[in-house]
Amino acid sequence: MTSILPNQRLTARFVGSLAALALFMGACGSDEGSDADSESTEQPESESTEQPESESTEQPDDASGGDDSELIISIGSEPGSLDPHALTAGTDEVFALNVFERLLERDVDGKQVPGIATEYSVSEDGTEFTFELREGVKFHNGDTVTAEDVKYSFESFVDPELGNTFAYLLRTFESAEIVDEDTVIIHLTEYDAKFLPGGAFARIVPKNFIEENGREHFAENPVGTGPLKFVDRKIRESFTLERFDDYWGEAAGYERYEFRIAPDANARVSALRSGEVDLISQVPPQNLEQLQNETGLKVEKGYTADNVWVKFGTIEGDVPWGDARVREAMDLAIDKEAIVEEIQNNLGLFFAGVAPLNGGFDRVDYEQRPYDPDRARELLAEAGYADGFDIGMTTPVNGRLPASEQTFQAIAGFWSEIGINANVEVIEYSQWVQSMRRESALEGVTQGLHGDYNTYDPQDRMQTHFPCDAPYGVLCDPVFDEMLEAVASTVDATTREDLYIDAFRYLYIDQTHFIPLYSSQQAYAMADDVCWIPRYGNAFVDAARADPC
């Protein structure tokens, strides 16, 4: 799957209509920045399989160790929760990945490597996973990690009293069994193909510390096993971490790390250019060339696996987009190549469901529909909407994703060309997250966004947004639910890839239950004396890998 769209460009008429909506291409525009070939996810045979140690590909050999006292990072959105078992949204990941660890982790290339566990074995039926724990791993309070902590962490992750938004990732978890101090067996109710690719999902927390101090205290004073430990937090301003000297792995490159929250992208860019901060994430596309050419600064780009699409609310009842012909027309009316080239500054890869990070991407035999407004008008007329209609559209403020506001304002502009009047409402990130929950009964359309960084696999994304019991979606299509069940229960990797390729074909080509836009790449800018590259398949800054050059 290579070339997906014809070479379409923004028309002069569209540029004029978009100008009335947003001046997104200015050198200092209003953007308020941002939430490989996948290795086989086939599970191993039941005998023990030791994971290879990762080879460092992180930093250049000439890193010479400048001032390692503090690294100041400016990011676009704030974590809502510091408790990795009471997660509220994807933006919590920027804190969790720096402070906590899972049984299995990912290296800078996206390869799965040992974390808290060094070996694992799987039963023949794929429902029992035996993990051997790494010896001598310390929590930030000095306690040693044991099987008791692992058992507690899995039970805590799915505890309904904690209200973990992502508890559904372990929907097949049944129990954790302690074999000895360094061995634990995780029992599932049924085989789940995403369990191992997700590193087993639950980040490991200290049982004794939490039971002695209470969960509320832990949420305000989190203790993990990661390379960085918590110092303090100023809500809506910053959080500070420091090097954990007893970390089992490679030591963090700096002594102290301050993450400053700056939703306004212009503020992040200005702070970097003035030397107030050392590194910024979510570089606004319109500032990319400026920062690349500025003396004393450099830019690193990375594929984040943040998949972006137009997400439909309810399609039941008397709404025009309840007709699949209307949804197809809405898709054909969007010039996606123009959005990626002109708004995202080419920081996006086209996809039609299966993303570039996912196994089988190169075998997908369908693609995004080309930009064809004439055919879109024909389909609207066939469906009885030749004069168009009104539709509500919400999009989160920029902060989690670069130029998300401008992208959806552009879509509204494209739709206006075929008579569809989209009433665009820009809302706060937390409000947008809640608006997509099934109980909120989303109407109209909104931005769909899901990073595949948990598993490097699409099953998580499919289960989160599209089945009848999806926590973030109002779609209910029994045909798709049966297809998804087959994906989740299939062991053979190639067969499973074929199944999710077919499932996305049904969702997009057959039904247009969503409109894929792009799979995001992202740019990060930093001072020349900072050596850091983004992790493949993850949008968030894992700061411990940064080194002074």
Coordinates of C-alpha atoms in Angstrom, one line a residue:
M1 CA 0.0 0.0 0.0
T2 CA 2.0 3.0 -1.2
S3 CA 0.3 5.7 -3.3
I4 CA -3.2 6.2 -1.9
L5 CA -4.4 9.5 -3.2
P6 CA -4.1 11.3 -6.6
N7 CA -2.2 14.5 -6.6
Q8 CA -4.9 16.8 -5.6
R9 CA -4.2 20.3 -4.3
L10 CA -6.1 23.0 -2.4
T11 CA -8.2 24.9 -4.9
A12 CA -8.1 28.7 -4.9
R13 CA -11.8 28.7 -4.0
F14 CA -11.2 26.4 -1.1
V15 CA -8.3 28.5 0.2
G16 CA -10.6 31.5 0.1
S17 CA -13.3 29.7 2.1
L18 CA -10.8 28.4 4.6
A19 CA -9.3 31.8 5.1
A20 CA -12.6 32.8 6.6
L21 CA -12.4 29.9 9.0
A22 CA -8.7 30.0 10.1
L23 CA -5.4 31.4 9.1
F24 CA -3.7 28.1 9.5
M25 CA -0.7 28.7 7.3
G26 CA 0.9 31.8 8.9
A27 CA 4.5 31.5 10.0
C28 CA 3.3 32.0 13.6
G29 CA -0.3 30.8 13.2
S30 CA -2.8 29.9 15.8
D31 CA -2.0 26.2 16.0
E32 CA -1.6 25.0 19.6
G33 CA 0.3 21.8 19.0
S34 CA -0.5 18.2 20.3
D35 CA -2.4 13.1 22.6
A36 CA 7.7 -0.2 11.0
D37 CA 6.8 -2.9 10.0
S38 CA 5.1 -4.4 13.0
E39 CA 6.7 -7.5 14.3
S40 CA 4.5 -10.6 14.4
T41 CA 2.0 -10.7 17.2
E42 CA 1.7 -14.5 17.0
Q43 CA 2.0 -16.0 20.4
P44 CA 4.8 -18.4 21.3
E45 CA 4.5 -22.0 22.0
S46 CA 4.0 -23.1 25.6
E47 CA 7.7 -23.5 26.3
S48 CA 9.6 -20.6 27.9
T49 CA 10.6 -17.9 25.6
E50 CA 13.3 -15.5 26.7
Q51 CA 13.2 -12.0 25.2
P52 CA 16.4 -10.6 23.7
E53 CA 18.0 -7.6 25.4
S54 CA 17.6 -4.5 23.4
E55 CA 20.5 -3.0 21.5
S56 CA 20.8 0.7 22.0
T57 CA 20.1 2.8 18.9
E58 CA 19.3 5.9 20.7
Q59 CA 22.0 8.5 20.6
P60 CA 25.0 9.3 18.4
D61 CA 28.4 8.2 19.5
D62 CA 29.7 11.7 19.8
A63 CA 27.4 12.6 22.7
S64 CA 30.0 14.2 24.9
G65 CA 28.1 14.9 28.2
G66 CA 27.4 18.6 28.5
D67 CA 25.4 20.0 31.4
D68 CA 23.3 17.1 32.7
S69 CA 21.7 19.0 35.6
E70 CA 18.3 19.7 34.2
L71 CA 16.2 19.2 31.0
I72 CA 13.2 21.5 30.6
I73 CA 10.5 20.1 28.2
S74 CA 7.4 22.0 27.0
I75 CA 4.4 19.8 26.0
G76 CA 1.0 20.7 24.7
S77 CA -1.3 18.8 27.0
E78 CA -1.4 17.9 30.7
P79 CA -1.8 14.4 32.2
G80 CA -5.1 14.2 33.9
S81 CA -4.1 11.4 36.4
L82 CA -0.7 10.4 37.8
D83 CA -2.1 7.0 38.9
P84 CA -1.5 4.5 36.1
H85 CA -4.5 2.5 37.2
A86 CA -6.9 5.5 37.2
L87 CA -6.2 6.8 33.8
T88 CA -8.5 9.4 32.3
A89 CA -7.1 9.8 28.7
G90 CA -4.2 9.1 26.4
T91 CA -2.4 12.2 27.6
D92 CA -1.7 10.5 30.9
E93 CA 0.9 8.4 29.0
V94 CA 3.5 11.2 29.0
F95 CA 3.7 10.8 32.8
A96 CA 3.2 7.1 33.1
L97 CA 5.8 6.0 30.6
N98 CA 8.5 8.0 32.4
V99 CA 7.7 6.8 35.9
F100 CA 6.2 3.3 35.6
E101 CA 6.9 0.1 33.8
R102 CA 5.1 -2.9 32.5
L103 CA 6.2 -6.5 32.4
L104 CA 7.3 -6.1 28.8
E105 CA 8.4 -2.8 27.3
R106 CA 9.3 -1.2 23.9
D107 CA 12.7 0.1 22.9
V108 CA 13.3 3.2 20.8
D109 CA 12.7 1.2 17.6
G110 CA 9.4 -0.1 18.8
K111 CA 10.7 -3.6 19.5
Q112 CA 9.3 -5.4 22.4
V113 CA 11.9 -6.1 25.1
P114 CA 12.0 -7.3 28.7
G115 CA 10.7 -4.9 31.3
I116 CA 9.9 -6.0 34.9
A117 CA 9.7 -9.6 33.5
T118 CA 12.7 -11.2 31.7
E119 CA 11.0 -14.4 30.5
Y120 CA 7.5 -15.7 29.9
S121 CA 5.7 -18.9 28.8
V122 CA 2.2 -19.4 27.5
S123 CA -0.1 -22.4 27.9
E124 CA -1.3 -24.3 24.9
D125 CA -4.7 -22.8 25.0
G126 CA -3.3 -19.3 25.3
T127 CA -5.1 -18.4 28.6
E128 CA -2.2 -18.8 31.1
F129 CA 0.9 -16.6 31.0
T130 CA 3.8 -17.3 33.3
F131 CA 6.1 -14.4 33.9
E132 CA 9.6 -14.7 35.5
L133 CA 10.4 -11.4 37.2
R134 CA 13.7 -9.5 36.9
E135 CA 15.7 -9.9 40.1
G136 CA 16.4 -6.8 42.3
V137 CA 14.1 -4.3 40.6
K138 CA 13.4 -1.4 43.1
F139 CA 10.5 0.9 43.5
H140 CA 11.3 4.6 44.0
N141 CA 10.7 4.2 47.7
G142 CA 13.3 1.4 48.0
D143 CA 11.0 -1.6 48.1
T144 CA 11.9 -4.6 45.9
V145 CA 9.3 -5.7 43.3
T146 CA 7.8 -9.1 44.0
A147 CA 5.1 -11.3 42.6
E148 CA 2.8 -9.8 45.2
D149 CA 3.1 -6.4 43.5
V150 CA 2.5 -7.8 40.1
K151 CA -0.7 -9.6 41.3
Y152 CA -1.9 -6.5 43.1
S153 CA -1.2 -4.4 40.0
F154 CA -3.3 -6.5 37.6
E155 CA -6.2 -6.6 40.1
S156 CA -5.9 -2.8 40.7
F157 CA -5.8 -2.0 36.9
V158 CA -9.3 -3.5 36.5
D159 CA -10.7 -2.4 39.8
P160 CA -14.0 -0.6 39.0
E161 CA -13.7 1.6 42.1
L162 CA -10.6 3.3 40.5
G163 CA -12.6 4.2 37.4
N164 CA -9.7 3.4 35.0
T165 CA -10.8 4.5 31.6
F166 CA -8.5 1.8 30.0
A167 CA -9.6 -1.1 32.2
Y168 CA -11.2 -2.6 29.2
L169 CA -7.7 -3.4 27.8
L170 CA -7.7 -6.3 30.3
R171 CA -11.3 -7.3 29.8
T172 CA -10.2 -11.0 29.6
F173 CA -8.2 -10.9 32.9
E174 CA -9.5 -13.5 35.3
S175 CA -6.9 -13.8 38.1
A176 CA -3.2 -13.6 39.0
E177 CA -1.6 -16.5 40.8
I178 CA 1.7 -16.2 42.8
V179 CA 4.0 -19.2 42.2
D180 CA 6.9 -17.8 44.2
E181 CA 8.4 -14.4 45.0
D182 CA 9.7 -14.0 41.4
T183 CA 7.0 -15.9 39.4
V184 CA 3.4 -15.0 38.6
I185 CA 0.8 -16.6 36.4
I186 CA -1.8 -14.4 34.7
H187 CA -5.0 -16.3 33.9
L188 CA -7.3 -15.1 31.2
T189 CA -10.9 -16.1 30.6
E190 CA -10.1 -16.7 26.9
Y191 CA -7.2 -16.1 24.5
D192 CA -6.7 -12.4 23.7
A193 CA -4.3 -11.7 20.8
K194 CA -3.4 -8.2 22.1
F195 CA -2.4 -9.3 25.6
L196 CA 1.4 -9.8 25.0
P197 CA 1.8 -7.0 22.4
G198 CA 0.4 -4.7 25.1
G199 CA 3.2 -5.7 27.4
A200 CA 0.3 -7.1 29.6
F201 CA -1.0 -3.5 30.0
A202 CA -0.9 -3.1 33.8
R203 CA 2.0 -1.0 35.0
I204 CA 3.5 -2.3 38.2
V205 CA 2.8 -0.4 41.4
P206 CA 3.9 -1.0 45.0
K207 CA 1.3 -2.9 47.0
N208 CA 2.6 -2.2 50.5
F209 CA 3.1 1.5 49.8
I210 CA -0.4 2.0 48.6
E211 CA -2.0 -0.1 51.3
E212 CA -0.1 1.8 54.0
N213 CA -0.7 5.3 52.7
G214 CA -3.9 5.0 50.8
R215 CA -4.8 5.4 47.1
E216 CA -5.4 9.1 47.3
H217 CA -1.9 9.6 48.7
F218 CA -0.4 7.4 46.0
A219 CA -2.2 9.4 43.3
E220 CA -0.6 12.6 44.6
N221 CA 2.8 11.0 45.4
P222 CA 3.2 8.2 42.7
V223 CA 5.9 5.6 43.1
G224 CA 7.0 3.4 40.2
T225 CA 10.0 1.5 39.0
G226 CA 10.9 3.6 36.0
P227 CA 14.1 5.6 35.2
L228 CA 12.6 8.8 36.6
K229 CA 10.8 9.4 39.9
F230 CA 8.2 11.9 40.9
V231 CA 9.2 15.2 42.6
D232 CA 6.2 17.5 42.4
R233 CA 3.3 18.8 40.3
K234 CA 1.7 22.2 39.7
I235 CA -1.6 21.6 38.1
R236 CA -2.0 23.3 34.7
E237 CA 1.6 24.4 35.0
S238 CA 4.2 21.6 35.2
F239 CA 5.4 18.4 36.8
T240 CA 8.9 17.6 37.8
L241 CA 10.8 14.3 37.8
E242 CA 14.4 13.3 38.7
R243 CA 16.8 10.6 37.9
F244 CA 16.2 7.3 39.9
D245 CA 19.7 6.3 40.9
D246 CA 18.7 2.7 41.8
Y247 CA 17.1 2.0 38.4
W248 CA 17.8 -1.5 37.1
G249 CA 18.5 -0.3 33.6
E250 CA 20.4 2.4 31.8
A251 CA 20.6 5.6 33.9
A252 CA 18.7 8.7 32.8
G253 CA 20.8 11.3 31.1
Y254 CA 19.9 14.3 33.2
E255 CA 19.5 14.7 37.0
R256 CA 16.2 16.6 36.8
Y257 CA 13.3 17.0 34.3
E258 CA 10.7 19.7 34.3
F259 CA 7.7 19.2 32.0
R260 CA 6.0 22.5 31.4
I261 CA 2.4 22.5 30.2
A262 CA 1.9 25.0 27.3
P263 CA -1.2 24.3 25.1
D264 CA -0.4 27.4 23.0
A265 CA 2.1 26.2 20.3
N266 CA 3.3 29.8 19.8
A267 CA 4.3 29.9 23.4
R268 CA 6.2 26.6 23.1
V269 CA 8.1 27.8 20.0
S270 CA 8.9 31.1 21.6
A271 CA 10.1 29.5 24.8
L272 CA 12.5 27.2 22.8
R273 CA 13.8 30.0 20.6
S274 CA 14.5 32.2 23.7
G275 CA 16.3 29.4 25.5
E276 CA 13.7 29.2 28.2
V277 CA 13.1 25.5 27.5
D278 CA 15.3 22.8 25.9
L279 CA 12.9 20.6 24.0
I280 CA 9.3 21.0 22.7
S281 CA 6.9 18.4 21.5
Q282 CA 4.1 18.9 19.0
V283 CA 5.9 21.4 16.8
P284 CA 3.3 23.3 14.8
P285 CA 3.6 22.3 11.1
Q286 CA 3.8 25.9 10.0
N287 CA 6.9 26.5 12.2
L288 CA 8.8 23.4 11.1
E289 CA 11.0 25.0 8.5
Q290 CA 11.7 28.0 10.7
L291 CA 13.0 25.8 13.5
Q292 CA 14.9 23.5 11.2
N293 CA 16.9 26.5 9.9
E294 CA 17.5 28.3 13.1
T295 CA 21.0 28.4 14.5
G296 CA 21.4 26.5 17.8
L297 CA 18.2 24.4 17.3
K298 CA 17.4 21.1 15.6
V299 CA 14.3 19.1 14.7
E300 CA 13.7 15.4 15.0
K301 CA 10.7 13.7 13.3
G302 CA 9.1 10.5 14.3
Y303 CA 6.1 8.3 13.4
T304 CA 3.7 8.4 16.3
A305 CA 1.0 5.9 15.2
D306 CA -1.7 8.5 16.2
N307 CA -4.4 7.6 13.8
V308 CA -6.9 10.4 12.9
W309 CA -10.3 10.0 11.3
V310 CA -13.7 11.6 11.1
K311 CA -15.8 9.8 13.7
F312 CA -19.6 9.6 13.3
G313 CA -22.0 9.9 16.2
T314 CA -25.3 8.1 16.1
I315 CA -26.3 6.9 12.7
E316 CA -29.7 5.7 14.0
G317 CA -32.9 7.6 13.6
D318 CA -33.7 10.3 11.0
V319 CA -30.3 11.7 10.4
P320 CA -28.9 12.1 6.8
W321 CA -25.6 10.4 7.7
G322 CA -27.6 7.3 8.7
D323 CA -27.5 6.5 4.9
A324 CA -24.2 4.9 3.8
R325 CA -24.4 6.8 0.5
V326 CA -24.3 10.1 2.5
R327 CA -21.3 9.0 4.5
E328 CA -19.5 8.0 1.3
A329 CA -20.3 11.4 -0.2
M330 CA -18.9 13.1 2.9
D331 CA -15.7 11.0 2.5
L332 CA -15.4 11.8 -1.3
A333 CA -15.8 15.5 -0.6
I334 CA -12.6 15.7 1.6
D335 CA -9.3 16.4 -0.1
K336 CA -7.1 14.4 2.3
E337 CA -3.9 15.0 0.4
A338 CA -4.4 18.7 0.7
I339 CA -4.9 18.4 4.4
V340 CA -1.7 16.4 4.9
E341 CA 0.4 18.5 2.6
E342 CA -0.9 22.0 3.3
I343 CA -2.0 21.8 7.0
Q344 CA 0.1 19.0 8.4
N345 CA 3.2 20.0 6.3
N346 CA 3.5 16.4 5.1
L347 CA 3.6 15.0 8.7
G348 CA 1.1 12.3 8.0
L349 CA 0.8 8.9 6.3
F350 CA -2.3 7.8 4.6
F351 CA -4.2 4.8 5.8
A352 CA -7.6 3.1 5.3
G353 CA -8.0 1.4 8.7
V354 CA -4.9 -0.8 9.0
A355 CA -2.1 1.7 10.0
P356 CA 1.6 1.7 8.8
L357 CA 2.6 0.4 12.3
N358 CA 0.3 -2.6 12.0
G359 CA 1.3 -6.0 10.7
G360 CA -0.1 -6.7 7.2
F361 CA -0.2 -3.0 6.2
D362 CA 1.7 -3.8 3.0
R363 CA -0.8 -6.4 2.0
V364 CA -3.9 -4.1 2.3
D365 CA -5.6 -4.2 -1.2
Y366 CA -7.9 -1.2 -0.7
E367 CA -7.2 2.5 -0.1
Q368 CA -8.7 5.8 0.8
R369 CA -11.3 7.1 -1.7
P370 CA -10.0 9.8 -4.0
Y371 CA -11.1 13.4 -3.7
D372 CA -14.2 13.5 -6.0
P373 CA -16.7 16.3 -5.1
D374 CA -18.8 15.7 -8.2
R375 CA -19.4 12.1 -7.3
A376 CA -20.2 13.3 -3.7
R377 CA -22.9 15.6 -5.0
E378 CA -24.4 12.7 -7.1
L379 CA -24.6 10.4 -4.0
L380 CA -26.2 13.1 -2.0
A381 CA -28.8 13.6 -4.7
E382 CA -29.4 9.8 -4.9
A383 CA -30.0 9.8 -1.1
G384 CA -32.5 12.7 -1.3
Y385 CA -30.1 15.4 0.0
A386 CA -29.3 17.3 -3.1
D387 CA -29.6 20.6 -1.2
G388 CA -27.4 19.4 1.6
F389 CA -28.1 19.5 5.3
D390 CA -26.7 20.8 8.7
I391 CA -24.5 18.7 10.9
G392 CA -22.7 19.4 14.2
M393 CA -18.9 19.0 14.4
T394 CA -16.7 19.1 17.4
T395 CA -12.9 19.0 17.6
P396 CA -10.6 19.3 20.5
V397 CA -8.4 22.3 21.0
N398 CA -4.9 21.9 19.7
G399 CA -2.6 20.5 22.3
R400 CA -2.8 16.8 22.1
L401 CA -2.3 16.8 18.3
P402 CA -0.8 19.5 16.0
A403 CA -3.3 21.5 13.9
S404 CA -6.4 19.4 14.8
E405 CA -8.5 22.5 14.9
Q406 CA -7.4 23.6 11.4
T407 CA -7.9 20.1 10.0
F408 CA -11.5 19.9 11.0
Q409 CA -12.2 23.5 10.0
A410 CA -10.8 22.5 6.6
I411 CA -13.1 19.5 6.4
A412 CA -16.0 21.9 7.2
G413 CA -14.8 24.0 4.3
F414 CA -14.7 21.0 1.9
W415 CA -18.2 19.9 2.9
S416 CA -19.6 23.4 2.3
E417 CA -18.7 22.9 -1.4
I418 CA -21.3 20.1 -1.6
G419 CA -23.9 21.8 0.4
I420 CA -23.2 20.3 3.9
N421 CA -23.1 23.0 6.6
A422 CA -20.9 21.8 9.5
N423 CA -21.3 23.9 12.6
V424 CA -17.8 23.6 14.1
E425 CA -17.3 23.8 17.8
V426 CA -13.8 23.7 19.3
I427 CA -14.0 22.2 22.8
E428 CA -11.5 21.4 25.6
Y429 CA -9.6 18.1 25.4
S430 CA -11.2 16.6 28.5
Q431 CA -14.7 17.6 27.2
W432 CA -14.0 16.0 23.9
V433 CA -12.9 12.8 25.5
Q434 CA -16.1 12.6 27.5
S435 CA -18.2 13.5 24.5
M436 CA -17.1 10.3 22.7
R437 CA -18.1 7.9 25.6
R438 CA -21.0 5.7 24.7
E439 CA -23.2 7.1 27.4
S440 CA -22.8 10.6 26.0
A441 CA -24.6 9.6 22.8
L442 CA -22.4 11.7 20.4
E443 CA -24.4 13.4 17.6
G444 CA -22.9 14.7 14.4
V445 CA -19.2 14.1 13.9
T446 CA -16.0 14.6 15.8
Q447 CA -12.3 13.9 15.5
G448 CA -11.4 10.3 15.9
L449 CA -8.0 9.8 17.5
H450 CA -6.3 6.7 18.7
G451 CA -2.6 5.9 19.1
D452 CA -1.6 2.3 18.5
Y453 CA 1.4 2.8 21.0
N454 CA 0.0 0.3 23.5
T455 CA 0.2 -2.7 21.3
Y456 CA 1.5 -1.6 17.9
D457 CA -1.6 -3.5 16.7
P458 CA -5.1 -2.4 15.6
Q459 CA -7.2 -4.6 17.8
D460 CA -7.1 -2.2 20.7
R461 CA -8.3 0.7 18.4
M462 CA -11.0 -1.5 16.9
Q463 CA -12.4 -2.5 20.3
T464 CA -12.2 1.0 21.7
H465 CA -14.3 2.7 19.0
F466 CA -16.3 0.4 16.8
P467 CA -18.2 -2.6 18.5
C468 CA -21.5 -2.4 20.2
D469 CA -19.8 -2.3 23.6
A470 CA -17.1 0.1 22.7
P471 CA -16.4 2.6 25.5
Y472 CA -15.7 5.4 23.0
G473 CA -18.3 5.1 20.2
V474 CA -22.0 4.7 19.5
L475 CA -21.9 2.4 16.6
C476 CA -23.5 -1.0 16.9
D477 CA -23.1 -3.3 13.9
P478 CA -23.4 -7.0 14.7
V479 CA -21.6 -8.0 11.5
F480 CA -18.5 -6.1 12.5
D481 CA -18.7 -7.4 16.1
E482 CA -18.5 -11.0 14.8
M483 CA -15.5 -10.0 12.6
L484 CA -13.7 -8.4 15.6
E485 CA -14.3 -11.5 17.8
A486 CA -12.5 -13.6 15.2
V487 CA -9.6 -11.1 15.2
A488 CA -9.2 -11.3 19.0
S489 CA -9.4 -15.0 19.2
T490 CA -7.0 -16.0 16.3
V491 CA -3.5 -17.1 17.1
D492 CA -1.8 -17.4 13.8
A493 CA -0.4 -13.9 12.9
T494 CA -1.0 -14.0 9.1
T495 CA -4.5 -15.3 9.4
R496 CA -5.3 -12.7 12.1
E497 CA -3.9 -9.9 9.9
D498 CA -6.1 -11.1 7.0
L499 CA -9.1 -11.0 9.4
Y500 CA -8.5 -7.4 10.6
I501 CA -7.8 -6.3 7.0
D502 CA -11.2 -7.6 6.1
A503 CA -12.8 -6.1 9.2
F504 CA -11.5 -2.6 8.2
R505 CA -12.6 -3.2 4.6
Y506 CA -16.2 -3.7 6.0
L507 CA -16.0 -0.7 8.3
Y508 CA -14.7 1.7 5.7
I509 CA -15.2 0.5 2.1
D510 CA -18.5 -1.3 2.6
Q511 CA -20.2 0.9 5.3
T512 CA -18.1 4.1 5.7
H513 CA -18.6 3.9 9.4
F514 CA -15.5 6.2 9.7
I515 CA -13.5 8.4 7.3
P516 CA -9.7 7.8 7.7
L517 CA -7.6 10.9 7.3
Y518 CA -3.9 10.2 8.2
S519 CA -1.7 8.4 10.6
S520 CA 0.4 11.0 12.3
Q521 CA 4.0 11.8 12.2
Q522 CA 5.3 14.5 14.6
A523 CA 8.2 16.9 14.9
Y524 CA 10.1 17.7 18.1
A525 CA 12.5 20.6 18.3
M526 CA 15.3 21.0 20.8
A527 CA 18.5 22.8 21.5
D528 CA 21.6 21.6 19.7
D529 CA 23.1 20.4 23.0
V530 CA 20.3 17.9 23.6
C531 CA 20.5 14.5 22.0
W532 CA 17.2 12.7 21.8
I533 CA 15.1 10.9 19.2
P534 CA 11.4 10.0 19.5
R535 CA 10.4 6.4 20.1
Y536 CA 9.0 4.8 17.0
G537 CA 5.2 4.5 17.3
N538 CA 4.8 6.7 20.4
A539 CA 4.0 10.4 20.4
F540 CA 5.0 11.1 24.0
V541 CA 8.4 12.2 25.2
D542 CA 10.2 9.4 27.1
A543 CA 12.7 11.9 28.5
A544 CA 15.0 9.5 30.3
R545 CA 16.6 8.6 27.0
A546 CA 17.7 12.2 26.4
D547 CA 21.4 12.9 26.9
P548 CA 23.4 16.1 26.9
C549 CA 25.5 16.3 23.7

